Tab-separated table of C-alpha atoms in Angstrom:
chain	number	residue	atom	x	y	z
E	1	UNK	CA	30.786	115.634	81.542
E	2	UNK	CA	30.624	112.035	80.370
E	3	UNK	CA	34.068	111.355	81.872
E	4	UNK	CA	33.052	112.912	85.186
E	5	UNK	CA	29.902	110.806	85.282
E	6	UNK	CA	31.936	107.676	84.636
E	7	UNK	CA	34.340	108.564	87.454
E	8	UNK	CA	31.461	109.210	89.846
E	9	UNK	CA	29.882	105.901	88.885
E	10	UNK	CA	33.189	104.067	89.496
E	11	UNK	CA	33.620	105.836	92.835
E	12	UNK	CA	30.078	104.913	93.900
E	13	UNK	CA	30.713	101.319	92.863
E	14	UNK	CA	33.939	101.167	94.926
E	15	UNK	CA	32.125	102.570	97.968
E	16	UNK	CA	29.311	100.025	97.635
E	17	UNK	CA	31.798	97.144	97.251
E	18	UNK	CA	33.709	98.313	100.343
E	19	UNK	CA	30.469	98.565	102.318
E	20	UNK	CA	29.550	95.032	101.300
E	21	UNK	CA	32.975	93.717	102.364
E	22	UNK	CA	32.791	95.598	105.671
E	23	UNK	CA	29.339	94.189	106.376
E	24	UNK	CA	30.538	90.669	105.650
E	25	UNK	CA	33.570	91.090	107.937
E	26	UNK	CA	31.430	92.607	110.706
E	27	UNK	CA	28.806	89.875	110.308
E	28	UNK	CA	31.431	87.129	110.777
E	29	UNK	CA	32.985	89.002	113.682
E	30	UNK	CA	29.705	89.468	115.502
E	31	UNK	CA	28.706	85.865	114.864
E	32	UNK	CA	31.817	84.726	116.758
E	33	UNK	CA	31.817	87.555	119.340
E	34	UNK	CA	32.160	86.734	123.026
E	35	UNK	CA	32.088	89.644	125.494
E	36	UNK	CA	33.937	87.789	128.249
E	37	UNK	CA	36.783	86.748	125.987
E	38	UNK	CA	37.121	90.226	124.447
E	39	UNK	CA	37.036	91.858	127.905
E	40	UNK	CA	39.855	89.603	129.061
E	41	UNK	CA	41.868	90.385	125.967
E	42	UNK	CA	41.410	94.139	126.364
E	43	UNK	CA	42.269	94.852	122.739
E	44	UNK	CA	39.050	96.581	121.758
E	45	UNK	CA	38.794	100.274	122.604
E	46	UNK	CA	35.323	99.677	124.032
E	47	UNK	CA	36.880	97.630	126.860
E	48	UNK	CA	40.057	99.663	127.287
E	49	UNK	CA	38.663	103.229	127.373
E	50	UNK	CA	34.883	103.539	127.247
E	51	UNK	CA	34.803	107.374	127.081
E	52	UNK	CA	37.307	107.475	124.232
E	53	UNK	CA	35.310	104.822	122.383
E	54	UNK	CA	32.139	106.867	122.844
E	55	UNK	CA	33.856	109.988	121.465
E	56	UNK	CA	35.024	108.128	118.373
E	57	UNK	CA	31.633	106.504	118.039
E	58	UNK	CA	29.907	109.917	117.978
E	59	UNK	CA	32.292	111.139	115.282
E	60	UNK	CA	31.679	108.019	113.230
E	61	UNK	CA	27.909	108.362	113.560
E	62	UNK	CA	28.131	112.047	112.578
E	63	UNK	CA	30.035	111.112	109.413
E	64	UNK	CA	27.501	108.387	108.623
E	65	UNK	CA	24.611	110.808	109.078
E	66	UNK	CA	26.342	113.425	106.918
E	67	UNK	CA	26.964	110.855	104.192
E	68	UNK	CA	23.372	109.677	104.391
E	69	UNK	CA	22.139	113.252	104.096
E	70	UNK	CA	24.460	113.911	101.167
E	71	UNK	CA	23.179	110.760	99.453
E	72	UNK	CA	19.600	111.815	100.100
E	73	UNK	CA	20.203	115.281	98.667
E	74	UNK	CA	22.002	113.875	95.646
E	75	UNK	CA	19.173	111.433	94.984
E	76	UNK	CA	16.643	114.225	95.380
E	77	UNK	CA	18.581	116.427	92.945
E	78	UNK	CA	18.805	113.560	90.445
E	79	UNK	CA	15.059	112.967	90.728
E	80	UNK	CA	14.319	116.668	90.263
E	81	UNK	CA	16.685	116.863	87.279
E	82	UNK	CA	15.092	113.803	85.714
E	83	UNK	CA	11.606	115.204	86.291
E	84	UNK	CA	12.677	118.512	84.745
E	85	UNK	CA	14.190	116.695	81.773
E	86	UNK	CA	11.036	114.644	81.242
E	87	UNK	CA	8.866	117.736	81.609
E	88	UNK	CA	11.002	119.597	79.074
E	89	UNK	CA	10.809	116.687	76.635
E	90	UNK	CA	7.036	116.515	77.087
E	91	UNK	CA	6.670	120.252	76.468
E	92	UNK	CA	8.863	120.030	73.368
E	93	UNK	CA	6.831	117.047	72.137
E	94	UNK	CA	3.571	118.959	72.633
E	95	UNK	CA	4.981	121.999	70.851
E	96	UNK	CA	6.065	119.824	67.917
E	97	UNK	CA	2.659	118.161	67.775
E	98	UNK	CA	0.881	121.520	67.903
E	99	UNK	CA	3.132	122.850	65.160
E	100	UNK	CA	2.534	119.718	63.091
E	101	UNK	CA	-1.228	119.947	63.550
E	102	UNK	CA	-1.247	123.636	62.723
E	103	UNK	CA	0.795	123.064	59.603
E	104	UNK	CA	-1.188	120.030	58.524
E	105	UNK	CA	-4.495	121.788	59.122
E	106	UNK	CA	-3.337	124.695	57.031
E	107	UNK	CA	-4.807	123.894	53.659
E	108	UNK	CA	-3.250	126.882	51.986
E	109	UNK	CA	-0.648	124.887	50.083
E	110	UNK	CA	-3.085	122.408	48.609
E	111	UNK	CA	-5.738	125.017	47.913
E	112	UNK	CA	-3.179	127.354	46.355
E	113	UNK	CA	-1.885	124.651	44.045
E	114	UNK	CA	-5.396	123.539	43.202
E	115	UNK	CA	-6.625	127.102	42.653
E	116	UNK	CA	-3.635	127.853	40.454
E	117	UNK	CA	-4.506	124.800	38.408
E	118	UNK	CA	-8.075	126.009	38.197
E	119	UNK	CA	-6.978	129.450	37.036
E	120	UNK	CA	-4.734	127.996	34.364
E	121	UNK	CA	-6.979	125.211	33.120
E	122	UNK	CA	-10.460	126.563	33.712
E	123	UNK	CA	-10.148	130.294	33.439
E	124	UNK	CA	-13.245	131.933	31.988
E	125	UNK	CA	-12.660	132.263	28.267
E	126	UNK	CA	-14.360	134.990	26.285
E	127	UNK	CA	-16.793	133.452	23.840
E	128	UNK	CA	-17.678	134.867	20.453
E	129	UNK	CA	-21.486	135.445	20.478
E	130	UNK	CA	-24.101	137.274	18.447
E	131	UNK	CA	-25.550	140.335	20.093
E	132	UNK	CA	-29.314	140.106	19.486
E	133	UNK	CA	-29.963	143.788	20.197
E	134	UNK	CA	-27.383	144.767	17.574
E	135	UNK	CA	-28.961	142.300	15.159
E	136	UNK	CA	-32.370	143.917	15.566
E	137	UNK	CA	-30.895	147.394	15.146
E	138	UNK	CA	-29.185	146.317	11.948
E	139	UNK	CA	-32.420	144.834	10.607
E	140	UNK	CA	-34.340	148.039	11.351
E	141	UNK	CA	-31.651	150.227	9.822
E	142	UNK	CA	-31.428	148.246	6.624
E	143	UNK	CA	-34.518	149.741	4.864
E	144	UNK	CA	-33.453	153.284	5.643
E	145	UNK	CA	-30.071	152.660	4.129
E	146	UNK	CA	-31.618	151.034	1.082
E	147	UNK	CA	-33.874	154.007	0.285
E	148	UNK	CA	-31.068	155.604	-1.704
E	149	UNK	CA	-31.236	152.730	-4.170
E	150	UNK	CA	-34.198	154.007	-6.264
E	151	UNK	CA	-33.223	152.391	-9.512
E	152	UNK	CA	-33.587	148.800	-10.614
E	153	UNK	CA	-29.893	148.157	-10.031
E	154	UNK	CA	-30.271	149.481	-6.527
E	155	UNK	CA	-33.318	147.291	-5.902
E	156	UNK	CA	-31.465	144.216	-7.198
E	157	UNK	CA	-28.483	145.147	-5.103
E	158	UNK	CA	-30.739	145.465	-2.066
E	159	UNK	CA	-32.097	141.949	-2.670
E	160	UNK	CA	-28.616	140.486	-2.818
E	161	UNK	CA	-27.307	142.535	0.055
E	162	UNK	CA	-26.766	140.732	3.346
E	163	UNK	CA	-27.376	142.291	6.727
E	164	UNK	CA	-24.118	142.214	8.676
E	165	UNK	CA	-24.670	141.481	12.340
E	166	UNK	CA	-21.970	142.902	14.663
E	167	UNK	CA	-20.038	140.382	16.764
E	168	UNK	CA	-19.183	141.059	20.407
E	169	UNK	CA	-17.224	139.327	23.188
E	170	UNK	CA	-19.033	138.396	26.384
E	171	UNK	CA	-18.154	136.246	29.451
E	172	UNK	CA	-19.856	132.918	29.648
E	173	UNK	CA	-21.683	132.564	32.978
E	174	UNK	CA	-21.665	128.770	32.706
E	175	UNK	CA	-17.851	128.743	32.852
E	176	UNK	CA	-17.902	130.950	35.945
E	177	UNK	CA	-20.383	128.654	37.651
E	178	UNK	CA	-18.279	125.609	36.782
E	179	UNK	CA	-15.187	127.280	38.239
E	180	UNK	CA	-16.961	128.101	41.492
E	181	UNK	CA	-18.369	124.592	41.671
E	182	UNK	CA	-14.903	123.109	41.175
E	183	UNK	CA	-13.455	125.268	43.957
E	184	UNK	CA	-16.243	124.065	46.244
E	185	UNK	CA	-15.491	120.449	45.419
E	186	UNK	CA	-11.785	121.036	46.075
E	187	UNK	CA	-12.518	122.425	49.549
E	188	UNK	CA	-14.842	119.515	50.296
E	189	UNK	CA	-12.156	117.032	49.214
E	190	UNK	CA	-9.457	118.720	51.306
E	191	UNK	CA	-11.762	118.588	54.340
E	192	UNK	CA	-12.068	114.802	53.995
E	193	UNK	CA	-8.316	114.156	53.880
E	194	UNK	CA	-7.095	113.213	57.402
E	195	UNK	CA	-4.288	115.045	59.179
E	196	UNK	CA	-3.255	112.345	61.668
E	197	UNK	CA	-0.681	109.672	60.870
E	198	UNK	CA	-3.015	106.719	61.368
E	199	UNK	CA	-5.662	108.156	59.047
E	200	UNK	CA	-3.134	109.017	56.332
E	201	UNK	CA	-1.217	105.761	56.560
E	202	UNK	CA	-4.439	103.702	56.317
E	203	UNK	CA	-5.937	105.714	53.441
E	204	UNK	CA	-6.719	103.609	50.385
E	205	UNK	CA	-4.608	105.543	47.870
E	206	UNK	CA	-5.851	105.408	44.291
E	207	UNK	CA	-2.485	104.265	42.965
E	208	UNK	CA	-3.969	103.507	39.563
E	209	UNK	CA	-4.584	107.248	39.124
E	210	UNK	CA	-0.967	108.180	39.878
E	211	UNK	CA	0.636	108.917	36.513
E	212	UNK	CA	3.838	110.602	35.392
E	213	UNK	CA	2.033	113.890	34.902
E	214	UNK	CA	1.071	114.042	38.594
E	215	UNK	CA	4.507	112.833	39.668
E	216	UNK	CA	6.508	115.314	37.606
E	217	UNK	CA	4.247	118.377	37.616
E	218	UNK	CA	2.618	118.162	41.054
E	219	UNK	CA	4.496	115.991	43.518
E	220	UNK	CA	8.110	116.484	42.426
E	221	UNK	CA	8.015	120.317	42.774
E	222	UNK	CA	6.305	119.872	46.138
E	223	UNK	CA	8.955	117.396	47.375
E	224	UNK	CA	11.804	119.574	46.090
E	225	UNK	CA	10.403	122.658	47.826
E	226	UNK	CA	9.956	120.875	51.164
E	227	UNK	CA	13.413	119.300	51.164
E	228	UNK	CA	14.991	122.704	50.536
E	229	UNK	CA	12.953	124.085	53.473
E	230	UNK	CA	14.146	121.308	55.797
E	231	UNK	CA	17.777	120.964	54.677
E	232	UNK	CA	18.490	124.414	53.266
E	233	UNK	CA	19.954	122.931	50.078
E	234	UNK	CA	18.626	121.229	46.974
E	235	UNK	CA	19.106	117.435	47.060
E	236	UNK	CA	18.158	116.076	43.637
E	237	UNK	CA	19.045	112.498	44.556
E	238	UNK	CA	16.805	112.636	47.597
E	239	UNK	CA	13.954	114.087	45.524
E	240	UNK	CA	14.367	111.292	42.979
E	241	UNK	CA	14.390	108.727	45.772
E	242	UNK	CA	11.069	110.006	47.121
E	243	UNK	CA	9.440	110.118	43.688
E	244	UNK	CA	10.640	106.561	42.937
E	245	UNK	CA	9.155	105.470	46.250
E	246	UNK	CA	5.771	106.812	45.126
E	247	UNK	CA	6.185	105.405	41.634
E	248	UNK	CA	6.738	101.956	43.171
E	249	UNK	CA	3.596	102.392	45.344
E	250	UNK	CA	5.400	101.775	48.627
E	251	UNK	CA	3.657	102.576	51.924
E	252	UNK	CA	4.108	105.812	53.855
E	253	UNK	CA	5.525	104.043	56.906
E	254	UNK	CA	8.483	102.696	54.902
E	255	UNK	CA	9.232	106.137	53.469
E	256	UNK	CA	9.138	107.652	56.978
E	257	UNK	CA	11.764	105.176	58.187
E	258	UNK	CA	13.957	105.780	55.132
E	259	UNK	CA	13.811	109.562	55.574
E	260	UNK	CA	14.711	109.401	59.285
E	261	UNK	CA	18.434	109.296	58.449
E	262	UNK	CA	18.148	112.572	56.540
E	263	UNK	CA	15.312	114.550	58.126
E	264	UNK	CA	15.404	113.018	61.619
E	265	UNK	CA	12.320	114.127	63.601
E	266	UNK	CA	10.934	116.047	60.623
E	267	UNK	CA	10.637	112.822	58.616
E	268	UNK	CA	7.105	112.023	59.803
E	269	UNK	CA	5.851	115.555	59.224
E	270	UNK	CA	7.320	115.574	55.708
E	271	UNK	CA	5.669	112.268	54.783
E	272	UNK	CA	2.341	113.433	56.238
E	273	UNK	CA	2.381	116.499	53.996
E	274	UNK	CA	3.446	114.458	50.986
E	275	UNK	CA	0.758	111.834	51.592
E	276	UNK	CA	-1.945	114.499	51.867
E	277	UNK	CA	-0.760	115.906	48.552
E	278	UNK	CA	-0.712	112.425	47.006
E	279	UNK	CA	-4.237	111.686	48.236
E	280	UNK	CA	-5.506	115.043	47.005
E	281	UNK	CA	-4.097	114.626	43.489
E	282	UNK	CA	-5.237	111.015	43.006
E	283	UNK	CA	-8.697	111.664	44.469
E	284	UNK	CA	-9.066	114.785	42.307
E	285	UNK	CA	-8.350	112.715	39.233
E	286	UNK	CA	-10.725	109.950	40.347
E	287	UNK	CA	-13.533	112.412	40.999
E	288	UNK	CA	-12.705	114.394	37.856
E	289	UNK	CA	-12.380	117.672	39.748
């Protein structure tokens, strides 16, 4: 197809050059034209045989009109093809943007990771407590049990005897409330994190909160998972490159450009997701969520 287009372009160029030369020749000829002299010479068909000249002239005009019509149709087809191409590109761009927005607005990944962290770190722990009702029952039962000690040894034993209070496990409501409060704060934080490139790129990242724990346990698994989704294979060197980029506190725009060679059009979407994750983790640490 490329070769055919080149040949057509060369052919069109040759035709245009010939038309220019013909116009120049005709312009010089007409500038010096003298009807009386040409009539006396009788070399031109117009003067020798007018009807024959007219016949040839009609054929020539018909070919010119046909060529003009063919050019017009070809130009129209090219315009329509270009419009269709641009329309297709625009539709594809809109579809990509919609997909990006839908994926970026889906907070499931962040909330899942955050909720998992909540479940592991702040799960409600059973607390060893004294059951007051059991304590009272034990106190009331103590005299009845001691009635069998009717001798002095029994009385002395009763004095020394301690009342054993049964111990029971119960859920601490304060821990449950703290867990629910933390989940609420997580959702509120996620809602404040932008989804558009400009908002993410201009976010004042709390780099001082980014430590090796966040890099290795939060961001590295996230990066590894996404790269496998995009490329279909695990690229440890690429994962390390991304993590080093974050460790060196480089901007998102630079990372997007670097990833273009590997992820192409998906580079921006990948960095958007990563930057949302980065913002979430550093803000969570800052706010002590």
